[in-house]
Amino acid sequence: MKSMEVIPGIHLLSSFLGAGVWGANVYLLEDNDLTLVDTGFIGRSGQILRKVADLGYAPSDITRIIITHYHADHIGSLAMLKKVTQAKVLAHPADAPYINGRLPEPGAAGPKWLGRSFTHFRRLWSAIATSVDVLVNEGDELPVLGGIKILHTPGHTCGSISLFCPSRRLIIVGDVIAHRFGLRLPSKTFTEDIAQEISSVRRIASLDFDVVCFGHGSPLRHGARNKVSDFARGLSLPS
């Protein structure tokens, strides 16, 4: 699958193993240097770097890797990509301990059988602990594409972040919202706080954007703000 240019300067490096079902989307941001957003499951580094090469770049052109949250389908190939590119890894301080291995990843919410299945699944697809070089917080701005603002959008994980690029009228939301057969919340099984999650969706809906990029599912490029606003209005906090 060829990479998709979402808008000039932002590429979806395709999604792996079933259009993101088994691995998260990976985005490449082009500026004076390159920024990766998320890394897919373990074992995807070669595919990612081939996509980067297809666009005319070398691994060393990647100077930063931003992680939207610590789940294995987003950080699986981080260790290898960091080793090959020597890029700096950026993440929120609440998720950094899970990325660098200082804290074990929490188990799945739900019945015991699901927890056992999750544990087995995690062993198969576990990520290698990787140091986080730069902690990013709410309100930080990165010198990429005219300024990318870090938004702390917790709920799916305690340190989930979204990347808002006002100059391009685009937001990358990680797993705060999924786009599969319409807009959806992420699985409750893998979401730490559903009330926070809904609050984060409502916050995103209040922003001014034209394009939304998701961790799972294709980017939304037509009527994105209205669709996200309608989706947010239909959500209700758990009683």
PDB file of C-alpha atoms in Angstrom:
ATOM      1  CA  MET A   1       0.000   0.000   0.000  1.00  0.00           C
ATOM      2  CA  LYS A   2       1.344   3.427  -0.942  1.00  0.00           C
ATOM      3  CA  SER A   3       1.579   6.222   1.577  1.00  0.00           C
ATOM      4  CA  MET A   4      -1.216   8.766   1.608  1.00  0.00           C
ATOM      5  CA  GLU A   5      -0.519  12.494   1.572  1.00  0.00           C
ATOM      6  CA  VAL A   6      -3.211  13.699   3.952  1.00  0.00           C
ATOM      7  CA  ILE A   7      -2.363  17.334   3.248  1.00  0.00           C
ATOM      8  CA  PRO A   8       0.935  18.812   2.023  1.00  0.00           C
ATOM      9  CA  GLY A   9       3.605  17.954   4.591  1.00  0.00           C
ATOM     10  CA  ILE A  10       1.661  15.221   6.400  1.00  0.00           C
ATOM     11  CA  HIS A  11       1.725  11.612   5.226  1.00  0.00           C
ATOM     12  CA  LEU A  12      -0.038   8.516   6.479  1.00  0.00           C
ATOM     13  CA  LEU A  13       2.621   5.848   5.955  1.00  0.00           C
ATOM     14  CA  SER A  14      -0.185   3.380   5.353  1.00  0.00           C
ATOM     15  CA  SER A  15      -1.501   1.260   8.166  1.00  0.00           C
ATOM     16  CA  PHE A  16      -0.360  -2.249   8.751  1.00  0.00           C
ATOM     17  CA  LEU A  17      -2.094  -5.623   9.078  1.00  0.00           C
ATOM     18  CA  GLY A  18      -5.639  -4.803   8.119  1.00  0.00           C
ATOM     19  CA  ALA A  19      -5.754  -1.030   7.846  1.00  0.00           C
ATOM     20  CA  GLY A  20      -4.914  -0.368  11.445  1.00  0.00           C
ATOM     21  CA  VAL A  21      -6.913  -3.188  13.014  1.00  0.00           C
ATOM     22  CA  TRP A  22      -3.749  -4.893  14.304  1.00  0.00           C
ATOM     23  CA  GLY A  23      -1.393  -1.945  14.244  1.00  0.00           C
ATOM     24  CA  ALA A  24      -1.849   1.787  14.644  1.00  0.00           C
ATOM     25  CA  ASN A  25      -1.435   4.346  11.900  1.00  0.00           C
ATOM     26  CA  VAL A  26       1.976   5.969  11.555  1.00  0.00           C
ATOM     27  CA  TYR A  27       2.271   9.556  10.339  1.00  0.00           C
ATOM     28  CA  LEU A  28       5.252  11.401   8.879  1.00  0.00           C
ATOM     29  CA  LEU A  29       5.457  15.177   9.230  1.00  0.00           C
ATOM     30  CA  GLU A  30       7.702  16.948   6.708  1.00  0.00           C
ATOM     31  CA  ASP A  31       9.418  20.210   7.549  1.00  0.00           C
ATOM     32  CA  ASN A  32      13.102  21.152   7.751  1.00  0.00           C
ATOM     33  CA  ASP A  33      13.443  17.733   9.346  1.00  0.00           C
ATOM     34  CA  LEU A  34      11.094  14.781   9.761  1.00  0.00           C
ATOM     35  CA  THR A  35       8.841  13.804  12.638  1.00  0.00           C
ATOM     36  CA  LEU A  36       7.180  10.419  13.083  1.00  0.00           C
ATOM     37  CA  VAL A  37       3.964  10.103  15.046  1.00  0.00           C
ATOM     38  CA  ASP A  38       3.627   6.620  16.592  1.00  0.00           C
ATOM     39  CA  THR A  39       5.350   3.467  15.342  1.00  0.00           C
ATOM     40  CA  GLY A  40       2.874   0.587  14.996  1.00  0.00           C
ATOM     41  CA  PHE A  41       3.411  -2.878  16.435  1.00  0.00           C
ATOM     42  CA  ILE A  42       6.802  -4.461  17.003  1.00  0.00           C
ATOM     43  CA  GLY A  43       8.420  -5.619  13.769  1.00  0.00           C
ATOM     44  CA  ARG A  44       7.113  -2.743  11.628  1.00  0.00           C
ATOM     45  CA  SER A  45      10.270  -0.582  11.599  1.00  0.00           C
ATOM     46  CA  GLY A  46      11.481  -1.936   8.253  1.00  0.00           C
ATOM     47  CA  GLN A  47       8.139  -1.229   6.597  1.00  0.00           C
ATOM     48  CA  ILE A  48       8.045   2.260   8.052  1.00  0.00           C
ATOM     49  CA  LEU A  49      11.567   3.093   6.886  1.00  0.00           C
ATOM     50  CA  ARG A  50      10.813   1.784   3.397  1.00  0.00           C
ATOM     51  CA  LYS A  51       7.843   4.135   3.233  1.00  0.00           C
ATOM     52  CA  VAL A  52      10.113   6.979   4.352  1.00  0.00           C
ATOM     53  CA  ALA A  53      12.664   6.011   1.681  1.00  0.00           C
ATOM     54  CA  ASP A  54       9.922   5.967  -0.962  1.00  0.00           C
ATOM     55  CA  LEU A  55       9.364   9.637  -0.133  1.00  0.00           C
ATOM     56  CA  GLY A  56      13.052  10.349  -0.739  1.00  0.00           C
ATOM     57  CA  TYR A  57      14.361  10.441   2.824  1.00  0.00           C
ATOM     58  CA  ALA A  58      16.992   8.621   4.857  1.00  0.00           C
ATOM     59  CA  PRO A  59      16.432   7.294   8.391  1.00  0.00           C
ATOM     60  CA  SER A  60      18.741  10.004   9.729  1.00  0.00           C
ATOM     61  CA  ASP A  61      16.333  12.668   8.443  1.00  0.00           C
ATOM     62  CA  ILE A  62      13.910  11.642  11.211  1.00  0.00           C
ATOM     63  CA  THR A  63      14.820  13.751  14.245  1.00  0.00           C
ATOM     64  CA  ARG A  64      11.857  13.175  16.547  1.00  0.00           C
ATOM     65  CA  ILE A  65       9.287  10.486  17.259  1.00  0.00           C
ATOM     66  CA  ILE A  66       6.133  11.590  19.050  1.00  0.00           C
ATOM     67  CA  ILE A  67       4.150   8.948  20.920  1.00  0.00           C
ATOM     68  CA  THR A  68       0.452   9.664  21.400  1.00  0.00           C
ATOM     69  CA  HIS A  69       0.149   7.013  24.141  1.00  0.00           C
ATOM     70  CA  TYR A  70       1.920   3.946  25.474  1.00  0.00           C
ATOM     71  CA  HIS A  71      -0.121   1.054  24.024  1.00  0.00           C
ATOM     72  CA  ALA A  72       1.882  -1.616  22.197  1.00  0.00           C
ATOM     73  CA  ASP A  73       0.261  -0.984  18.824  1.00  0.00           C
ATOM     74  CA  HIS A  74       1.676   2.552  18.972  1.00  0.00           C
ATOM     75  CA  ILE A  75       5.125   1.965  20.512  1.00  0.00           C
ATOM     76  CA  GLY A  76       5.974  -1.542  19.309  1.00  0.00           C
ATOM     77  CA  SER A  77       8.597  -0.474  16.761  1.00  0.00           C
ATOM     78  CA  LEU A  78       9.823   2.495  18.774  1.00  0.00           C
ATOM     79  CA  ALA A  79      12.994   0.874  20.130  1.00  0.00           C
ATOM     80  CA  MET A  80      14.270  -0.164  16.703  1.00  0.00           C
ATOM     81  CA  LEU A  81      13.311   3.107  15.047  1.00  0.00           C
ATOM     82  CA  LYS A  82      15.056   5.096  17.751  1.00  0.00           C
ATOM     83  CA  LYS A  83      18.171   2.950  17.375  1.00  0.00           C
ATOM     84  CA  VAL A  84      18.292   3.323  13.595  1.00  0.00           C
ATOM     85  CA  THR A  85      17.366   7.003  13.359  1.00  0.00           C
ATOM     86  CA  GLN A  86      18.836   8.344  16.620  1.00  0.00           C
ATOM     87  CA  ALA A  87      15.682  10.444  16.867  1.00  0.00           C
ATOM     88  CA  LYS A  88      14.479  11.974  20.124  1.00  0.00           C
ATOM     89  CA  VAL A  89      11.386  10.355  21.624  1.00  0.00           C
ATOM     90  CA  LEU A  90       8.650  12.653  22.923  1.00  0.00           C
ATOM     91  CA  ALA A  91       5.761  11.614  25.179  1.00  0.00           C
ATOM     92  CA  HIS A  92       3.592  12.877  28.018  1.00  0.00           C
ATOM     93  CA  PRO A  93       5.068  12.366  31.511  1.00  0.00           C
ATOM     94  CA  ALA A  94       2.065  10.302  32.638  1.00  0.00           C
ATOM     95  CA  ASP A  95       2.711   7.705  29.920  1.00  0.00           C
ATOM     96  CA  ALA A  96       6.513   7.858  29.888  1.00  0.00           C
ATOM     97  CA  PRO A  97       6.986   5.295  32.720  1.00  0.00           C
ATOM     98  CA  TYR A  98       5.101   2.688  30.673  1.00  0.00           C
ATOM     99  CA  ILE A  99       7.183   3.443  27.585  1.00  0.00           C
ATOM    100  CA  ASN A 100      10.524   3.264  29.384  1.00  0.00           C
ATOM    101  CA  GLY A 101       9.511   0.139  31.314  1.00  0.00           C
ATOM    102  CA  ARG A 102       9.565   1.600  34.811  1.00  0.00           C
ATOM    103  CA  LEU A 103       5.908   0.654  35.236  1.00  0.00           C
ATOM    104  CA  PRO A 104       4.162  -2.436  33.847  1.00  0.00           C
ATOM    105  CA  GLU A 105       1.328  -1.825  31.427  1.00  0.00           C
ATOM    106  CA  PRO A 106      -2.022  -2.097  33.244  1.00  0.00           C
ATOM    107  CA  GLY A 107      -4.188  -5.106  32.449  1.00  0.00           C
ATOM    108  CA  ALA A 108      -7.439  -4.990  30.538  1.00  0.00           C
ATOM    109  CA  ALA A 109     -10.654  -3.905  32.181  1.00  0.00           C
ATOM    110  CA  GLY A 110     -13.462  -6.440  32.134  1.00  0.00           C
ATOM    111  CA  PRO A 111     -13.995 -10.130  32.944  1.00  0.00           C
ATOM    112  CA  LYS A 112     -11.147 -12.400  34.029  1.00  0.00           C
ATOM    113  CA  TRP A 113     -11.117 -14.376  30.777  1.00  0.00           C
ATOM    114  CA  LEU A 114     -10.591 -11.148  28.863  1.00  0.00           C
ATOM    115  CA  GLY A 115      -7.782 -10.173  31.186  1.00  0.00           C
ATOM    116  CA  ARG A 116      -6.069 -13.517  30.557  1.00  0.00           C
ATOM    117  CA  SER A 117      -6.482 -13.098  26.806  1.00  0.00           C
ATOM    118  CA  PHE A 118      -5.076  -9.592  27.023  1.00  0.00           C
ATOM    119  CA  THR A 119      -2.052 -10.814  28.982  1.00  0.00           C
ATOM    120  CA  HIS A 120      -1.350 -13.491  26.361  1.00  0.00           C
ATOM    121  CA  PHE A 121      -1.829 -10.997  23.543  1.00  0.00           C
ATOM    122  CA  ARG A 122       0.484  -8.501  25.227  1.00  0.00           C
ATOM    123  CA  ARG A 123       3.246 -11.107  25.509  1.00  0.00           C
ATOM    124  CA  LEU A 124       3.029 -11.773  21.783  1.00  0.00           C
ATOM    125  CA  TRP A 125       3.114  -8.094  20.835  1.00  0.00           C
ATOM    126  CA  SER A 126       4.995  -6.534  23.731  1.00  0.00           C
ATOM    127  CA  ALA A 127       7.165  -3.506  23.084  1.00  0.00           C
ATOM    128  CA  ILE A 128      10.793  -3.159  24.106  1.00  0.00           C
ATOM    129  CA  ALA A 129      11.254  -0.570  26.852  1.00  0.00           C
ATOM    130  CA  THR A 130      12.600   2.638  25.334  1.00  0.00           C
ATOM    131  CA  SER A 131      13.773   5.822  27.004  1.00  0.00           C
ATOM    132  CA  VAL A 132      11.761   8.997  26.524  1.00  0.00           C
ATOM    133  CA  ASP A 133      14.032  11.947  25.777  1.00  0.00           C
ATOM    134  CA  VAL A 134      11.580  14.843  25.960  1.00  0.00           C
ATOM    135  CA  LEU A 135       8.504  15.101  28.177  1.00  0.00           C
ATOM    136  CA  VAL A 136       5.767  17.155  26.558  1.00  0.00           C
ATOM    137  CA  ASN A 137       2.919  18.739  28.446  1.00  0.00           C
ATOM    138  CA  GLU A 138      -0.320  20.563  27.764  1.00  0.00           C
ATOM    139  CA  GLY A 139       0.399  23.833  25.954  1.00  0.00           C
ATOM    140  CA  ASP A 140       3.873  22.947  24.708  1.00  0.00           C
ATOM    141  CA  GLU A 141       4.498  23.897  21.095  1.00  0.00           C
ATOM    142  CA  LEU A 142       6.817  22.044  18.740  1.00  0.00           C
ATOM    143  CA  PRO A 143       8.613  23.854  15.890  1.00  0.00           C
ATOM    144  CA  VAL A 144       7.000  21.722  13.197  1.00  0.00           C
ATOM    145  CA  LEU A 145       4.718  22.871  10.354  1.00  0.00           C
ATOM    146  CA  GLY A 146       4.285  26.347  11.751  1.00  0.00           C
ATOM    147  CA  GLY A 147       3.781  25.120  15.310  1.00  0.00           C
ATOM    148  CA  ILE A 148       2.191  21.959  16.661  1.00  0.00           C
ATOM    149  CA  LYS A 149       0.444  22.371  19.992  1.00  0.00           C
ATOM    150  CA  ILE A 150       0.442  19.537  22.501  1.00  0.00           C
ATOM    151  CA  LEU A 151      -2.985  18.844  23.977  1.00  0.00           C
ATOM    152  CA  HIS A 152      -3.291  16.551  26.976  1.00  0.00           C
ATOM    153  CA  THR A 153      -6.351  14.456  26.109  1.00  0.00           C
ATOM    154  CA  PRO A 154      -6.490  11.738  28.787  1.00  0.00           C
ATOM    155  CA  GLY A 155      -8.968   8.926  29.167  1.00  0.00           C
ATOM    156  CA  HIS A 156      -7.808   6.190  26.835  1.00  0.00           C
ATOM    157  CA  THR A 157      -4.572   6.393  28.827  1.00  0.00           C
ATOM    158  CA  CYS A 158      -3.598   8.839  31.537  1.00  0.00           C
ATOM    159  CA  GLY A 159      -1.028  10.472  29.272  1.00  0.00           C
ATOM    160  CA  SER A 160      -2.737  10.418  25.889  1.00  0.00           C
ATOM    161  CA  ILE A 161      -1.917  13.453  23.781  1.00  0.00           C
ATOM    162  CA  SER A 162      -3.300  15.004  20.621  1.00  0.00           C
ATOM    163  CA  LEU A 163      -1.296  17.146  18.197  1.00  0.00           C
ATOM    164  CA  PHE A 164      -3.024  20.294  16.973  1.00  0.00           C
ATOM    165  CA  CYS A 165      -1.602  22.185  13.997  1.00  0.00           C
ATOM    166  CA  PRO A 166      -3.634  25.404  13.658  1.00  0.00           C
ATOM    167  CA  SER A 167      -1.714  26.656  10.605  1.00  0.00           C
ATOM    168  CA  ARG A 168      -2.708  23.508   8.694  1.00  0.00           C
ATOM    169  CA  ARG A 169      -6.109  23.249  10.402  1.00  0.00           C
ATOM    170  CA  LEU A 170      -5.365  19.649  11.301  1.00  0.00           C
ATOM    171  CA  ILE A 171      -5.367  17.569  14.467  1.00  0.00           C
ATOM    172  CA  ILE A 172      -3.893  14.123  15.140  1.00  0.00           C
ATOM    173  CA  VAL A 173      -5.929  12.522  17.922  1.00  0.00           C
ATOM    174  CA  GLY A 174      -4.237   9.153  18.479  1.00  0.00           C
ATOM    175  CA  ASP A 175      -6.832   6.810  19.959  1.00  0.00           C
ATOM    176  CA  VAL A 176      -9.039   9.469  21.541  1.00  0.00           C
ATOM    177  CA  ILE A 177     -11.401   8.852  18.614  1.00  0.00           C
ATOM    178  CA  ALA A 178     -11.378   5.960  16.161  1.00  0.00           C
ATOM    179  CA  HIS A 179     -12.670   6.156  12.590  1.00  0.00           C
ATOM    180  CA  ARG A 180     -13.926   2.723  11.636  1.00  0.00           C
ATOM    181  CA  PHE A 181     -17.447   2.443  10.235  1.00  0.00           C
ATOM    182  CA  GLY A 182     -18.014   5.971  11.471  1.00  0.00           C
ATOM    183  CA  LEU A 183     -16.582   7.786  14.465  1.00  0.00           C
ATOM    184  CA  ARG A 184     -16.263   5.730  17.632  1.00  0.00           C
ATOM    185  CA  LEU A 185     -14.757   5.796  21.082  1.00  0.00           C
ATOM    186  CA  PRO A 186     -11.842   3.431  21.605  1.00  0.00           C
ATOM    187  CA  SER A 187     -12.598   0.057  23.155  1.00  0.00           C
ATOM    188  CA  LYS A 188     -13.692   0.377  26.779  1.00  0.00           C
ATOM    189  CA  THR A 189     -11.568  -2.686  27.511  1.00  0.00           C
ATOM    190  CA  PHE A 190      -8.409  -0.711  26.828  1.00  0.00           C
ATOM    191  CA  THR A 191      -9.591   2.694  28.072  1.00  0.00           C
ATOM    192  CA  GLU A 192      -8.555   3.732  31.561  1.00  0.00           C
ATOM    193  CA  ASP A 193     -11.198   6.381  32.319  1.00  0.00           C
ATOM    194  CA  ILE A 194     -14.261   6.642  30.103  1.00  0.00           C
ATOM    195  CA  ALA A 195     -15.444   9.915  31.677  1.00  0.00           C
ATOM    196  CA  GLN A 196     -12.090  11.551  30.952  1.00  0.00           C
ATOM    197  CA  GLU A 197     -12.190  10.048  27.479  1.00  0.00           C
ATOM    198  CA  ILE A 198     -15.532  11.668  26.691  1.00  0.00           C
ATOM    199  CA  SER A 199     -14.343  14.987  28.107  1.00  0.00           C
ATOM    200  CA  SER A 200     -11.318  14.816  25.816  1.00  0.00           C
ATOM    201  CA  VAL A 201     -13.533  14.153  22.795  1.00  0.00           C
ATOM    202  CA  ARG A 202     -15.650  17.169  23.692  1.00  0.00           C
ATOM    203  CA  ARG A 203     -12.554  19.297  24.019  1.00  0.00           C
ATOM    204  CA  ILE A 204     -11.342  18.253  20.577  1.00  0.00           C
ATOM    205  CA  ALA A 205     -14.781  19.023  19.154  1.00  0.00           C
ATOM    206  CA  SER A 206     -14.472  22.606  20.420  1.00  0.00           C
ATOM    207  CA  LEU A 207     -11.371  23.288  18.312  1.00  0.00           C
ATOM    208  CA  ASP A 208     -11.203  24.802  14.839  1.00  0.00           C
ATOM    209  CA  PHE A 209      -9.924  22.280  12.281  1.00  0.00           C
ATOM    210  CA  ASP A 210     -10.675  20.866   8.851  1.00  0.00           C
ATOM    211  CA  VAL A 211      -8.826  17.539   8.994  1.00  0.00           C
ATOM    212  CA  VAL A 212      -8.601  14.833  11.667  1.00  0.00           C
ATOM    213  CA  CYS A 213      -6.014  12.041  11.666  1.00  0.00           C
ATOM    214  CA  PHE A 214      -6.726   8.972  13.777  1.00  0.00           C
ATOM    215  CA  GLY A 215      -4.667   6.182  15.277  1.00  0.00           C
ATOM    216  CA  HIS A 216      -7.112   3.726  13.709  1.00  0.00           C
ATOM    217  CA  GLY A 217      -9.002   4.419  10.525  1.00  0.00           C
ATOM    218  CA  SER A 218      -8.569   6.754   7.598  1.00  0.00           C
ATOM    219  CA  PRO A 219      -8.155  10.520   8.022  1.00  0.00           C
ATOM    220  CA  LEU A 220     -11.302  12.610   7.871  1.00  0.00           C
ATOM    221  CA  ARG A 221     -10.848  15.427   5.372  1.00  0.00           C
ATOM    222  CA  HIS A 222     -14.361  16.546   4.495  1.00  0.00           C
ATOM    223  CA  GLY A 223     -16.644  18.110   7.079  1.00  0.00           C
ATOM    224  CA  ALA A 224     -14.390  16.888   9.872  1.00  0.00           C
ATOM    225  CA  ARG A 225     -15.235  19.503  12.467  1.00  0.00           C
ATOM    226  CA  ASN A 226     -18.995  19.125  12.052  1.00  0.00           C
ATOM    227  CA  LYS A 227     -18.758  15.339  12.161  1.00  0.00           C
ATOM    228  CA  VAL A 228     -16.644  15.359  15.314  1.00  0.00           C
ATOM    229  CA  SER A 229     -18.982  17.911  16.924  1.00  0.00           C
ATOM    230  CA  ASP A 230     -22.020  15.769  16.112  1.00  0.00           C
ATOM    231  CA  PHE A 231     -20.247  12.715  17.505  1.00  0.00           C
ATOM    232  CA  ALA A 232     -19.321  14.524  20.726  1.00  0.00           C
ATOM    233  CA  ARG A 233     -22.873  15.775  21.253  1.00  0.00           C
ATOM    234  CA  GLY A 234     -24.134  12.211  21.105  1.00  0.00           C
ATOM    235  CA  LEU A 235     -21.898  11.021  23.934  1.00  0.00           C
ATOM    236  CA  SER A 236     -23.070  10.791  27.522  1.00  0.00           C
ATOM    237  CA  LEU A 237     -20.974  10.437  30.634  1.00  0.00           C
ATOM    238  CA  PRO A 238     -21.415   7.194  32.583  1.00  0.00           C
ATOM    239  CA  SER A 239     -23.712   7.502  35.590  1.00  0.00           C
TER     240      SER A 239
END
